[in-house]
mmCIF file of N, CA, C and O in Angstrom:
data_model
loop_
_atom_site.group_PDB
_atom_site.id
_atom_site.type_symbol
_atom_site.label_atom_id
_atom_site.label_comp_id
_atom_site.label_asym_id
_atom_site.label_seq_id
_atom_site.Cartn_x
_atom_site.Cartn_y
_atom_site.Cartn_z
ATOM 1 N N GLY X 1 -2.787 37.082 -58.076
ATOM 2 C CA GLY X 1 -2.629 38.316 -57.348
ATOM 3 C C GLY X 1 -2.988 38.163 -55.900
ATOM 4 O O GLY X 1 -3.786 37.313 -55.550
ATOM 5 N N GLY X 2 -2.446 39.020 -55.047
ATOM 6 C CA GLY X 2 -2.750 38.983 -53.621
ATOM 7 C C GLY X 2 -4.051 39.687 -53.330
ATOM 8 O O GLY X 2 -4.523 40.512 -54.084
ATOM 9 N N SER X 3 -4.641 39.373 -52.191
ATOM 10 C CA SER X 3 -5.917 39.958 -51.823
ATOM 11 C C SER X 3 -5.767 41.265 -51.070
ATOM 12 O O SER X 3 -6.732 41.877 -50.696
ATOM 13 N N GLY X 4 -4.562 41.705 -50.802
ATOM 14 C CA GLY X 4 -4.365 42.976 -50.128
ATOM 15 C C GLY X 4 -4.539 42.862 -48.634
ATOM 16 O O GLY X 4 -4.698 41.806 -48.076
ATOM 17 N N ASP X 5 -4.541 44.018 -47.976
ATOM 18 C CA ASP X 5 -4.533 44.028 -46.522
ATOM 19 C C ASP X 5 -5.806 44.546 -45.902
ATOM 20 O O ASP X 5 -5.849 44.824 -44.725
ATOM 21 N N GLY X 6 -6.859 44.693 -46.671
ATOM 22 C CA GLY X 6 -8.103 45.201 -46.131
ATOM 23 C C GLY X 6 -8.404 46.603 -46.625
ATOM 24 O O GLY X 6 -9.527 47.033 -46.590
ATOM 25 N N GLY X 7 -7.379 47.289 -47.070
ATOM 26 C CA GLY X 7 -7.570 48.582 -47.682
ATOM 27 C C GLY X 7 -7.993 49.702 -46.744
ATOM 28 O O GLY X 7 -8.250 50.797 -47.166
ATOM 29 N N GLU X 8 -8.079 49.444 -45.476
ATOM 30 C CA GLU X 8 -8.502 50.473 -44.534
ATOM 31 C C GLU X 8 -7.307 50.875 -43.677
ATOM 32 O O GLU X 8 -6.437 50.080 -43.389
ATOM 33 N N GLU X 9 -7.304 52.110 -43.218
ATOM 34 C CA GLU X 9 -6.204 52.601 -42.395
ATOM 35 C C GLU X 9 -6.280 52.095 -40.960
ATOM 36 O O GLU X 9 -5.300 52.081 -40.257
ATOM 37 N N ASP X 10 -7.441 51.681 -40.507
ATOM 38 C CA ASP X 10 -7.650 51.259 -39.124
ATOM 39 C C ASP X 10 -7.313 49.779 -38.961
ATOM 40 O O ASP X 10 -8.149 48.977 -38.567
ATOM 41 N N GLY X 11 -6.080 49.378 -39.282
ATOM 42 C CA GLY X 11 -5.676 47.993 -39.131
ATOM 43 C C GLY X 11 -6.477 47.046 -39.991
ATOM 44 O O GLY X 11 -6.594 45.867 -39.692
ATOM 45 N N GLY X 12 -7.074 47.551 -41.078
ATOM 46 C CA GLY X 12 -7.870 46.712 -41.943
ATOM 47 C C GLY X 12 -9.318 46.616 -41.524
ATOM 48 O O GLY X 12 -10.130 46.108 -42.255
ATOM 49 N N ARG X 13 -9.662 47.120 -40.352
ATOM 50 C CA ARG X 13 -11.053 47.091 -39.894
ATOM 51 C C ARG X 13 -11.844 48.177 -40.596
ATOM 52 O O ARG X 13 -11.351 49.269 -40.840
ATOM 53 N N TYR X 14 -13.086 47.893 -40.881
ATOM 54 C CA TYR X 14 -13.962 48.877 -41.522
ATOM 55 C C TYR X 14 -14.142 50.067 -40.596
ATOM 56 O O TYR X 14 -14.491 49.920 -39.430
ATOM 57 N N SER X 15 -13.876 51.250 -41.086
ATOM 58 C CA SER X 15 -13.986 52.445 -40.258
ATOM 59 C C SER X 15 -14.992 53.436 -40.834
ATOM 60 O O SER X 15 -15.089 54.559 -40.368
ATOM 61 N N GLY X 16 -15.738 53.003 -41.846
ATOM 62 C CA GLY X 16 -16.753 53.865 -42.443
ATOM 63 C C GLY X 16 -18.027 53.869 -41.624
ATOM 64 O O GLY X 16 -18.144 53.202 -40.604
ATOM 65 N N GLY X 17 -18.982 54.611 -42.088
ATOM 66 C CA GLY X 17 -20.250 54.719 -41.390
ATOM 67 C C GLY X 17 -21.254 53.668 -41.850
ATOM 68 O O GLY X 17 -20.980 52.846 -42.733
ATOM 69 N N PHE X 18 -22.420 53.727 -41.240
ATOM 70 C CA PHE X 18 -23.513 52.814 -41.548
ATOM 71 C C PHE X 18 -24.804 53.592 -41.734
ATOM 72 O O PHE X 18 -25.009 54.638 -41.124
ATOM 73 N N ARG X 19 -25.672 53.046 -42.553
ATOM 74 C CA ARG X 19 -27.060 53.478 -42.617
ATOM 75 C C ARG X 19 -27.850 52.344 -41.988
ATOM 76 O O ARG X 19 -27.634 51.180 -42.307
ATOM 77 N N THR X 20 -28.752 52.655 -41.096
ATOM 78 C CA THR X 20 -29.544 51.633 -40.427
ATOM 79 C C THR X 20 -31.008 51.821 -40.785
ATOM 80 O O THR X 20 -31.528 52.936 -40.745
ATOM 81 N N HIS X 21 -31.635 50.722 -41.174
ATOM 82 C CA HIS X 21 -33.044 50.717 -41.563
ATOM 83 C C HIS X 21 -33.794 49.787 -40.618
ATOM 84 O O HIS X 21 -33.289 48.721 -40.259
ATOM 85 N N ASP X 22 -34.983 50.167 -40.243
ATOM 86 C CA ASP X 22 -35.806 49.350 -39.369
ATOM 87 C C ASP X 22 -36.755 48.520 -40.216
ATOM 88 O O ASP X 22 -37.617 49.056 -40.916
ATOM 89 N N ALA X 23 -36.596 47.194 -40.172
ATOM 90 C CA ALA X 23 -37.456 46.294 -40.936
ATOM 91 C C ALA X 23 -38.775 46.059 -40.216
ATOM 92 O O ALA X 23 -39.691 45.456 -40.783
ATOM 93 N N GLY X 24 -38.880 46.512 -38.987
ATOM 94 C CA GLY X 24 -40.077 46.286 -38.188
ATOM 95 C C GLY X 24 -39.939 44.998 -37.394
ATOM 96 O O GLY X 24 -39.538 43.964 -37.942
ATOM 97 N N VAL X 25 -40.244 45.062 -36.125
ATOM 98 C CA VAL X 25 -40.143 43.886 -35.263
ATOM 99 C C VAL X 25 -41.022 42.779 -35.836
ATOM 100 O O VAL X 25 -42.170 43.003 -36.209
ATOM 101 N N GLY X 26 -40.446 41.597 -35.933
ATOM 102 C CA GLY X 26 -41.161 40.435 -36.461
ATOM 103 C C GLY X 26 -41.004 40.220 -37.956
ATOM 104 O O GLY X 26 -41.522 39.252 -38.499
ATOM 105 N N ASN X 27 -40.273 41.100 -38.619
ATOM 106 C CA ASN X 27 -40.127 41.011 -40.077
ATOM 107 C C ASN X 27 -38.730 40.624 -40.546
ATOM 108 O O ASN X 27 -38.469 40.617 -41.743
ATOM 109 N N ALA X 28 -37.832 40.311 -39.638
ATOM 110 C CA ALA X 28 -36.436 40.093 -40.025
ATOM 111 C C ALA X 28 -36.024 38.624 -40.006
ATOM 112 O O ALA X 28 -34.845 38.327 -40.082
ATOM 113 N N GLY X 29 -36.940 37.716 -39.895
ATOM 114 C CA GLY X 29 -36.595 36.304 -39.983
ATOM 115 C C GLY X 29 -36.543 35.606 -38.641
ATOM 116 O O GLY X 29 -36.689 36.222 -37.583
ATOM 117 N N PRO X 30 -36.318 34.305 -38.678
ATOM 118 C CA PRO X 30 -36.409 33.480 -37.470
ATOM 119 C C PRO X 30 -35.350 33.768 -36.416
ATOM 120 O O PRO X 30 -35.557 33.454 -35.247
ATOM 121 N N GLU X 31 -34.232 34.351 -36.779
ATOM 122 C CA GLU X 31 -33.167 34.634 -35.807
ATOM 123 C C GLU X 31 -33.281 36.016 -35.186
ATOM 124 O O GLU X 31 -32.485 36.395 -34.335
ATOM 125 N N GLU X 32 -34.262 36.770 -35.600
ATOM 126 C CA GLU X 32 -34.391 38.150 -35.135
ATOM 127 C C GLU X 32 -34.353 38.272 -33.617
ATOM 128 O O GLU X 32 -33.638 39.118 -33.071
ATOM 129 N N ALA X 33 -35.099 37.446 -32.920
ATOM 130 C CA ALA X 33 -35.203 37.564 -31.460
ATOM 131 C C ALA X 33 -33.888 37.253 -30.752
ATOM 132 O O ALA X 33 -33.663 37.710 -29.636
ATOM 133 N N SER X 34 -33.009 36.492 -31.393
ATOM 134 C CA SER X 34 -31.746 36.130 -30.740
ATOM 135 C C SER X 34 -30.657 37.178 -30.944
ATOM 136 O O SER X 34 -29.576 37.045 -30.392
ATOM 137 N N LEU X 35 -30.941 38.213 -31.707
ATOM 138 C CA LEU X 35 -29.965 39.262 -31.989
ATOM 139 C C LEU X 35 -30.372 40.574 -31.329
ATOM 140 O O LEU X 35 -31.556 40.925 -31.310
ATOM 141 N N ARG X 36 -29.407 41.284 -30.810
ATOM 142 C CA ARG X 36 -29.660 42.630 -30.301
ATOM 143 C C ARG X 36 -30.027 43.510 -31.495
ATOM 144 O O ARG X 36 -29.275 43.620 -32.455
ATOM 145 N N GLY X 37 -31.209 44.092 -31.468
ATOM 146 C CA GLY X 37 -31.642 44.920 -32.596
ATOM 147 C C GLY X 37 -31.815 44.095 -33.861
ATOM 148 O O GLY X 37 -31.541 44.575 -34.958
ATOM 149 N N GLY X 38 -32.260 42.863 -33.719
ATOM 150 C CA GLY X 38 -32.366 41.945 -34.855
ATOM 151 C C GLY X 38 -33.290 42.413 -35.963
ATOM 152 O O GLY X 38 -33.210 41.932 -37.084
ATOM 153 N N HIS X 39 -34.169 43.349 -35.675
ATOM 154 C CA HIS X 39 -35.084 43.876 -36.693
ATOM 155 C C HIS X 39 -34.449 45.003 -37.510
ATOM 156 O O HIS X 39 -35.058 45.522 -38.429
ATOM 157 N N LEU X 40 -33.207 45.350 -37.173
ATOM 158 C CA LEU X 40 -32.512 46.421 -37.881
ATOM 159 C C LEU X 40 -31.641 45.862 -38.999
ATOM 160 O O LEU X 40 -31.042 44.806 -38.866
ATOM 161 N N VAL X 41 -31.594 46.583 -40.095
ATOM 162 C CA VAL X 41 -30.742 46.229 -41.235
ATOM 163 C C VAL X 41 -29.679 47.309 -41.346
ATOM 164 O O VAL X 41 -30.004 48.497 -41.452
ATOM 165 N N HIS X 42 -28.406 46.902 -41.275
ATOM 166 C CA HIS X 42 -27.300 47.852 -41.333
ATOM 167 C C HIS X 42 -26.621 47.746 -42.693
ATOM 168 O O HIS X 42 -26.253 46.656 -43.128
ATOM 169 N N ALA X 43 -26.448 48.875 -43.357
ATOM 170 C CA ALA X 43 -25.754 48.927 -44.647
ATOM 171 C C ALA X 43 -24.517 49.791 -44.496
ATOM 172 O O ALA X 43 -24.586 50.885 -43.915
ATOM 173 N N THR X 44 -23.395 49.303 -44.975
ATOM 174 C CA THR X 44 -22.175 50.102 -44.898
ATOM 175 C C THR X 44 -22.259 51.243 -45.905
ATOM 176 O O THR X 44 -22.878 51.121 -46.954
ATOM 177 N N GLU X 45 -21.631 52.345 -45.563
ATOM 178 C CA GLU X 45 -21.604 53.501 -46.459
ATOM 179 C C GLU X 45 -20.382 53.491 -47.362
ATOM 180 O O GLU X 45 -20.261 54.327 -48.245
ATOM 181 N N ALA X 46 -19.491 52.555 -47.149
ATOM 182 C CA ALA X 46 -18.289 52.410 -47.974
ATOM 183 C C ALA X 46 -18.081 50.912 -48.212
ATOM 184 O O ALA X 46 -18.575 50.081 -47.446
ATOM 185 N N PRO X 47 -17.375 50.554 -49.250
ATOM 186 C CA PRO X 47 -17.128 49.131 -49.515
ATOM 187 C C PRO X 47 -16.367 48.459 -48.375
ATOM 188 O O PRO X 47 -15.508 49.071 -47.735
ATOM 189 N N LEU X 48 -16.698 47.199 -48.112
ATOM 190 C CA LEU X 48 -15.962 46.407 -47.130
ATOM 191 C C LEU X 48 -14.675 45.856 -47.723
ATOM 192 O O LEU X 48 -13.700 45.650 -47.021
ATOM 193 N N LEU X 49 -14.688 45.599 -49.016
ATOM 194 C CA LEU X 49 -13.516 45.068 -49.715
ATOM 195 C C LEU X 49 -13.087 46.061 -50.772
ATOM 196 O O LEU X 49 -13.917 46.709 -51.405
ATOM 197 N N SER X 50 -11.796 46.151 -50.995
ATOM 198 C CA SER X 50 -11.282 47.054 -52.026
ATOM 199 C C SER X 50 -11.505 46.437 -53.407
ATOM 200 O O SER X 50 -11.721 45.227 -53.541
ATOM 201 N N ALA X 51 -11.419 47.263 -54.416
ATOM 202 C CA ALA X 51 -11.534 46.777 -55.794
ATOM 203 C C ALA X 51 -10.433 45.755 -56.076
ATOM 204 O O ALA X 51 -10.659 44.757 -56.764
ATOM 205 N N GLU X 52 -9.240 45.988 -55.517
ATOM 206 C CA GLU X 52 -8.121 45.051 -55.709
ATOM 207 C C GLU X 52 -8.439 43.693 -55.076
ATOM 208 O O GLU X 52 -8.140 42.653 -55.661
ATOM 209 N N GLN X 53 -9.019 43.700 -53.900
ATOM 210 C CA GLN X 53 -9.371 42.445 -53.231
ATOM 211 C C GLN X 53 -10.423 41.683 -54.038
ATOM 212 O O GLN X 53 -10.314 40.470 -54.223
ATOM 213 N N CYS X 54 -11.437 42.384 -54.503
ATOM 214 C CA CYS X 54 -12.477 41.736 -55.315
ATOM 215 C C CYS X 54 -11.877 41.160 -56.594
ATOM 216 O O CYS X 54 -12.194 40.030 -56.975
ATOM 217 N N ALA X 55 -11.021 41.921 -57.242
ATOM 218 C CA ALA X 55 -10.388 41.446 -58.483
ATOM 219 C C ALA X 55 -9.558 40.200 -58.223
ATOM 220 O O ALA X 55 -9.545 39.271 -59.040
ATOM 221 N N SER X 56 -8.871 40.150 -57.094
ATOM 222 C CA SER X 56 -8.061 38.988 -56.750
ATOM 223 C C SER X 56 -8.933 37.750 -56.546
ATOM 224 O O SER X 56 -8.596 36.654 -57.009
ATOM 225 N N LEU X 57 -10.058 37.921 -55.866
ATOM 226 C CA LEU X 57 -10.983 36.804 -55.655
ATOM 227 C C LEU X 57 -11.556 36.315 -56.988
ATOM 228 O O LEU X 57 -11.616 35.108 -57.242
ATOM 229 N N VAL X 58 -11.946 37.244 -57.836
ATOM 230 C CA VAL X 58 -12.489 36.891 -59.147
ATOM 231 C C VAL X 58 -11.427 36.189 -59.991
ATOM 232 O O VAL X 58 -11.708 35.190 -60.656
ATOM 233 N N GLU X 59 -10.203 36.680 -59.931
ATOM 234 C CA GLU X 59 -9.100 36.084 -60.696
ATOM 235 C C GLU X 59 -8.864 34.632 -60.278
ATOM 236 O O GLU X 59 -8.713 33.746 -61.124
ATOM 237 N N GLU X 60 -8.847 34.384 -58.979
ATOM 238 C CA GLU X 60 -8.628 33.016 -58.519
ATOM 239 C C GLU X 60 -9.804 32.120 -58.895
ATOM 240 O O GLU X 60 -9.610 30.979 -59.308
ATOM 241 N N ALA X 61 -11.024 32.636 -58.788
ATOM 242 C CA ALA X 61 -12.201 31.844 -59.170
ATOM 243 C C ALA X 61 -12.186 31.531 -60.664
ATOM 244 O O ALA X 61 -12.472 30.397 -61.072
ATOM 245 N N ALA X 62 -11.826 32.506 -61.478
ATOM 246 C CA ALA X 62 -11.760 32.289 -62.924
ATOM 247 C C ALA X 62 -10.716 31.228 -63.264
ATOM 248 O O ALA X 62 -10.948 30.361 -64.115
ATOM 249 N N ALA X 63 -9.576 31.274 -62.598
ATOM 250 C CA ALA X 63 -8.525 30.276 -62.835
ATOM 251 C C ALA X 63 -9.001 28.884 -62.422
ATOM 252 O O ALA X 63 -8.744 27.900 -63.119
ATOM 253 N N ALA X 64 -9.713 28.800 -61.303
ATOM 254 C CA ALA X 64 -10.230 27.503 -60.851
ATOM 255 C C ALA X 64 -11.255 26.957 -61.832
ATOM 256 O O ALA X 64 -11.249 25.767 -62.165
ATOM 257 N N MET X 65 -12.126 27.821 -62.337
ATOM 258 C CA MET X 65 -13.120 27.380 -63.330
ATOM 259 C C MET X 65 -12.441 26.955 -64.618
ATOM 260 O O MET X 65 -12.820 25.954 -65.221
ATOM 261 N N ALA X 66 -11.411 27.681 -65.029
ATOM 262 C CA ALA X 66 -10.674 27.319 -66.248
ATOM 263 C C ALA X 66 -9.992 25.966 -66.090
ATOM 264 O O ALA X 66 -9.810 25.239 -67.059
ATOM 265 N N ALA X 67 -9.647 25.623 -64.828
ATOM 266 C CA ALA X 67 -9.002 24.338 -64.555
ATOM 267 C C ALA X 67 -10.019 23.222 -64.341
ATOM 268 O O ALA X 67 -9.650 22.080 -64.076
ATOM 269 N N GLY X 68 -11.314 23.538 -64.453
ATOM 270 C CA GLY X 68 -12.342 22.508 -64.371
ATOM 271 C C GLY X 68 -13.161 22.487 -63.096
ATOM 272 O O GLY X 68 -14.079 21.676 -62.970
ATOM 273 N N SER X 69 -12.869 23.332 -62.128
ATOM 274 C CA SER X 69 -13.680 23.380 -60.911
ATOM 275 C C SER X 69 -15.015 24.034 -61.221
ATOM 276 O O SER X 69 -15.097 24.979 -61.996
ATOM 277 N N SER X 70 -16.059 23.515 -60.618
ATOM 278 C CA SER X 70 -17.375 24.132 -60.776
ATOM 279 C C SER X 70 -18.266 23.716 -59.620
ATOM 280 O O SER X 70 -18.000 22.742 -58.933
ATOM 281 N N SER X 71 -19.308 24.462 -59.434
ATOM 282 C CA SER X 71 -20.278 24.177 -58.392
ATOM 283 C C SER X 71 -21.351 23.252 -58.958
ATOM 284 O O SER X 71 -21.741 23.372 -60.112
ATOM 285 N N SER X 72 -21.839 22.334 -58.136
ATOM 286 C CA SER X 72 -22.898 21.443 -58.576
ATOM 287 C C SER X 72 -24.273 22.007 -58.221
ATOM 288 O O SER X 72 -25.288 21.411 -58.499
ATOM 289 N N PHE X 73 -24.302 23.166 -57.598
ATOM 290 C CA PHE X 73 -25.554 23.835 -57.268
ATOM 291 C C PHE X 73 -25.372 25.320 -57.524
ATOM 292 O O PHE X 73 -24.261 25.787 -57.711
ATOM 293 N N THR X 74 -26.481 26.039 -57.562
ATOM 294 C CA THR X 74 -26.399 27.462 -57.867
ATOM 295 C C THR X 74 -27.172 28.269 -56.839
ATOM 296 O O THR X 74 -28.153 27.810 -56.282
ATOM 297 N N TYR X 75 -26.693 29.458 -56.606
ATOM 298 C CA TYR X 75 -27.354 30.396 -55.706
ATOM 299 C C TYR X 75 -27.846 31.631 -56.440
ATOM 300 O O TYR X 75 -28.551 32.432 -55.872
ATOM 301 N N THR X 76 -27.429 31.814 -57.650
ATOM 302 C CA THR X 76 -27.722 33.071 -58.332
ATOM 303 C C THR X 76 -28.376 32.840 -59.673
ATOM 304 O O THR X 76 -28.307 31.758 -60.256
ATOM 305 N N ARG X 77 -28.977 33.871 -60.177
ATOM 306 C CA ARG X 77 -29.559 33.833 -61.519
ATOM 307 C C ARG X 77 -28.461 33.842 -62.577
ATOM 308 O O ARG X 77 -28.703 33.516 -63.718
ATOM 309 N N ASN X 78 -27.264 34.246 -62.183
ATOM 310 C CA ASN X 78 -26.154 34.354 -63.121
ATOM 311 C C ASN X 78 -25.325 33.082 -63.185
ATOM 312 O O ASN X 78 -24.155 33.119 -63.535
ATOM 313 N N GLU X 79 -25.925 31.952 -62.864
ATOM 314 C CA GLU X 79 -25.174 30.697 -62.843
ATOM 315 C C GLU X 79 -24.486 30.406 -64.164
ATOM 316 O O GLU X 79 -23.442 29.777 -64.196
ATOM 317 N N ARG X 80 -25.047 30.869 -65.236
ATOM 318 C CA ARG X 80 -24.441 30.592 -66.551
ATOM 319 C C ARG X 80 -23.053 31.230 -66.677
ATOM 320 O O ARG X 80 -22.271 30.855 -67.525
ATOM 321 N N LEU X 81 -22.762 32.211 -65.818
ATOM 322 C CA LEU X 81 -21.448 32.836 -65.825
ATOM 323 C C LEU X 81 -20.403 31.946 -65.170
ATOM 324 O O LEU X 81 -19.217 32.149 -65.342
ATOM 325 N N GLY X 82 -20.875 30.977 -64.399
ATOM 326 C CA GLY X 82 -19.979 30.055 -63.724
ATOM 327 C C GLY X 82 -19.893 30.320 -62.239
ATOM 328 O O GLY X 82 -19.915 31.465 -61.809
ATOM 329 N N GLU X 83 -19.836 29.257 -61.471
ATOM 330 C CA GLU X 83 -19.691 29.352 -60.027
ATOM 331 C C GLU X 83 -18.695 28.302 -59.593
ATOM 332 O O GLU X 83 -18.557 27.255 -60.218
ATOM 333 N N VAL X 84 -18.014 28.599 -58.516
ATOM 334 C CA VAL X 84 -17.027 27.673 -57.978
ATOM 335 C C VAL X 84 -17.099 27.755 -56.454
ATOM 336 O O VAL X 84 -17.408 28.800 -55.895
ATOM 337 N N HIS X 85 -16.863 26.646 -55.780
ATOM 338 C CA HIS X 85 -16.875 26.618 -54.317
ATOM 339 C C HIS X 85 -15.641 27.321 -53.764
ATOM 340 O O HIS X 85 -14.545 27.196 -54.306
ATOM 341 N N VAL X 86 -15.820 28.009 -52.654
ATOM 342 C CA VAL X 86 -14.685 28.668 -52.002
ATOM 343 C C VAL X 86 -13.635 27.635 -51.594
ATOM 344 O O VAL X 86 -12.443 27.908 -51.642
ATOM 345 N N HIS X 87 -14.074 26.429 -51.245
ATOM 346 C CA HIS X 87 -13.081 25.417 -50.838
ATOM 347 C C HIS X 87 -12.161 25.028 -51.993
ATOM 348 O O HIS X 87 -11.112 24.421 -51.774
ATOM 349 N N ASP X 88 -12.514 25.397 -53.219
ATOM 350 C CA ASP X 88 -11.644 25.154 -54.372
ATOM 351 C C ASP X 88 -10.707 26.325 -54.644
ATOM 352 O O ASP X 88 -10.004 26.329 -55.656
ATOM 353 N N LEU X 89 -10.712 27.306 -53.770
ATOM 354 C CA LEU X 89 -9.899 28.511 -53.933
ATOM 355 C C LEU X 89 -8.999 28.672 -52.711
ATOM 356 O O LEU X 89 -9.333 29.402 -51.773
ATOM 357 N N PRO X 90 -7.848 28.019 -52.675
ATOM 358 C CA PRO X 90 -7.027 28.018 -51.460
ATOM 359 C C PRO X 90 -6.576 29.402 -50.985
ATOM 360 O O PRO X 90 -6.605 29.679 -49.783
ATOM 361 N N GLN X 91 -6.168 30.270 -51.903
ATOM 362 C CA GLN X 91 -5.730 31.606 -51.476
ATOM 363 C C GLN X 91 -6.906 32.414 -50.946
ATOM 364 O O GLN X 91 -6.802 33.065 -49.911
ATOM 365 N N ALA X 92 -8.013 32.353 -51.656
ATOM 366 C CA ALA X 92 -9.205 33.089 -51.228
ATOM 367 C C ALA X 92 -9.710 32.556 -49.895
ATOM 368 O O ALA X 92 -10.101 33.333 -49.020
ATOM 369 N N ARG X 93 -9.703 31.250 -49.741
ATOM 370 C CA ARG X 93 -10.171 30.635 -48.495
ATOM 371 C C ARG X 93 -9.329 31.109 -47.313
ATOM 372 O O ARG X 93 -9.858 31.516 -46.279
ATOM 373 N N GLU X 94 -8.015 31.107 -47.477
ATOM 374 C CA GLU X 94 -7.114 31.553 -46.416
ATOM 375 C C GLU X 94 -7.333 33.035 -46.105
ATOM 376 O O GLU X 94 -7.435 33.438 -44.946
ATOM 377 N N TRP X 95 -7.418 33.854 -47.150
ATOM 378 C CA TRP X 95 -7.620 35.274 -46.964
ATOM 379 C C TRP X 95 -8.979 35.558 -46.320
ATOM 380 O O TRP X 95 -9.075 36.350 -45.367
ATOM 381 N N LEU X 96 -10.048 34.902 -46.800
ATOM 382 C CA LEU X 96 -11.380 35.128 -46.239
ATOM 383 C C LEU X 96 -11.449 34.695 -44.778
ATOM 384 O O LEU X 96 -12.076 35.376 -43.956
ATOM 385 N N ARG X 97 -10.819 33.584 -44.445
ATOM 386 C CA ARG X 97 -10.806 33.131 -43.050
ATOM 387 C C ARG X 97 -10.161 34.189 -42.160
ATOM 388 O O ARG X 97 -10.683 34.544 -41.101
ATOM 389 N N ALA X 98 -9.034 34.723 -42.585
ATOM 390 C CA ALA X 98 -8.344 35.760 -41.812
ATOM 391 C C ALA X 98 -9.177 37.045 -41.766
ATOM 392 O O ALA X 98 -9.278 37.690 -40.720
ATOM 393 N N GLU X 99 -9.779 37.412 -42.882
ATOM 394 C CA GLU X 99 -10.582 38.637 -42.965
ATOM 395 C C GLU X 99 -11.827 38.532 -42.084
ATOM 396 O O GLU X 99 -12.203 39.489 -41.419
ATOM 397 N N LEU X 100 -12.436 37.366 -42.048
ATOM 398 C CA LEU X 100 -13.595 37.165 -41.175
ATOM 399 C C LEU X 100 -13.217 37.387 -39.720
ATOM 400 O O LEU X 100 -13.913 38.083 -38.980
ATOM 401 N N ARG X 101 -12.104 36.783 -39.317
ATOM 402 C CA ARG X 101 -11.636 36.918 -37.929
ATOM 403 C C ARG X 101 -11.258 38.357 -37.594
ATOM 404 O O ARG X 101 -11.594 38.882 -36.547
ATOM 405 N N ARG X 102 -10.528 38.975 -38.486
ATOM 406 C CA ARG X 102 -9.941 40.284 -38.228
ATOM 407 C C ARG X 102 -10.954 41.417 -38.350
ATOM 408 O O ARG X 102 -10.930 42.359 -37.566
ATOM 409 N N SER X 103 -11.852 41.324 -39.296
ATOM 410 C CA SER X 103 -12.665 42.479 -39.617
ATOM 411 C C SER X 103 -14.165 42.202 -39.623
ATOM 412 O O SER X 103 -14.923 42.894 -38.954
ATOM 413 N N LEU X 104 -14.605 41.206 -40.359
ATOM 414 C CA LEU X 104 -16.038 41.038 -40.564
ATOM 415 C C LEU X 104 -16.776 40.560 -39.319
ATOM 416 O O LEU X 104 -17.842 41.079 -38.997
ATOM 417 N N PHE X 105 -16.258 39.573 -38.597
ATOM 418 C CA PHE X 105 -16.935 39.115 -37.386
ATOM 419 C C PHE X 105 -16.996 40.212 -36.320
ATOM 420 O O PHE X 105 -18.064 40.426 -35.729
ATOM 421 N N PRO X 106 -15.892 40.939 -36.061
ATOM 422 C CA PRO X 106 -16.004 42.043 -35.098
ATOM 423 C C PRO X 106 -17.012 43.102 -35.541
ATOM 424 O O PRO X 106 -17.759 43.655 -34.723
ATOM 425 N N LEU X 107 -17.070 43.371 -36.830
ATOM 426 C CA LEU X 107 -18.013 44.335 -37.366
ATOM 427 C C LEU X 107 -19.447 43.884 -37.092
ATOM 428 O O LEU X 107 -20.289 44.657 -36.621
ATOM 429 N N LEU X 108 -19.729 42.608 -37.330
ATOM 430 C CA LEU X 108 -21.061 42.079 -37.073
ATOM 431 C C LEU X 108 -21.375 42.078 -35.583
ATOM 432 O O LEU X 108 -22.498 42.411 -35.177
ATOM 433 N N ALA X 109 -20.388 41.724 -34.770
ATOM 434 C CA ALA X 109 -20.609 41.704 -33.317
ATOM 435 C C ALA X 109 -20.949 43.084 -32.774
ATOM 436 O O ALA X 109 -21.752 43.228 -31.859
ATOM 437 N N GLU X 110 -20.359 44.123 -33.371
ATOM 438 C CA GLU X 110 -20.653 45.497 -32.952
ATOM 439 C C GLU X 110 -22.102 45.891 -33.282
ATOM 440 O O GLU X 110 -22.701 46.676 -32.574
ATOM 441 N N ARG X 111 -22.625 45.350 -34.365
ATOM 442 C CA ARG X 111 -23.955 45.741 -34.817
ATOM 443 C C ARG X 111 -25.048 44.888 -34.189
ATOM 444 O O ARG X 111 -26.173 45.323 -34.056
ATOM 445 N N PHE X 112 -24.738 43.626 -33.854
ATOM 446 C CA PHE X 112 -25.776 42.717 -33.355
ATOM 447 C C PHE X 112 -25.402 42.153 -32.010
ATOM 448 O O PHE X 112 -25.980 41.299 -31.470
#
């Protein structure tokens, strides 16, 4: 399945609101000082990806795992469910690269 077009009316860019929480200066990690408002945590009020986009990513990952791809390391407690590297997912990799450029990086640049 395809990953869709971003699901948003604003050219695929996130147009929802944010909730901002103050973690307190000095509590946001080593990169805090290099970011504008680095002590702030921004949470979107609406999903960044549509349910269709998530399903497409999961579908491609499941197919890759069924074909024998797997991760040699784990990041989650749910590792028993299976993990696969994004580099083993050509459609997802292409879509994520475009989505990062088009939507996610500009979104982050606006906040930090």
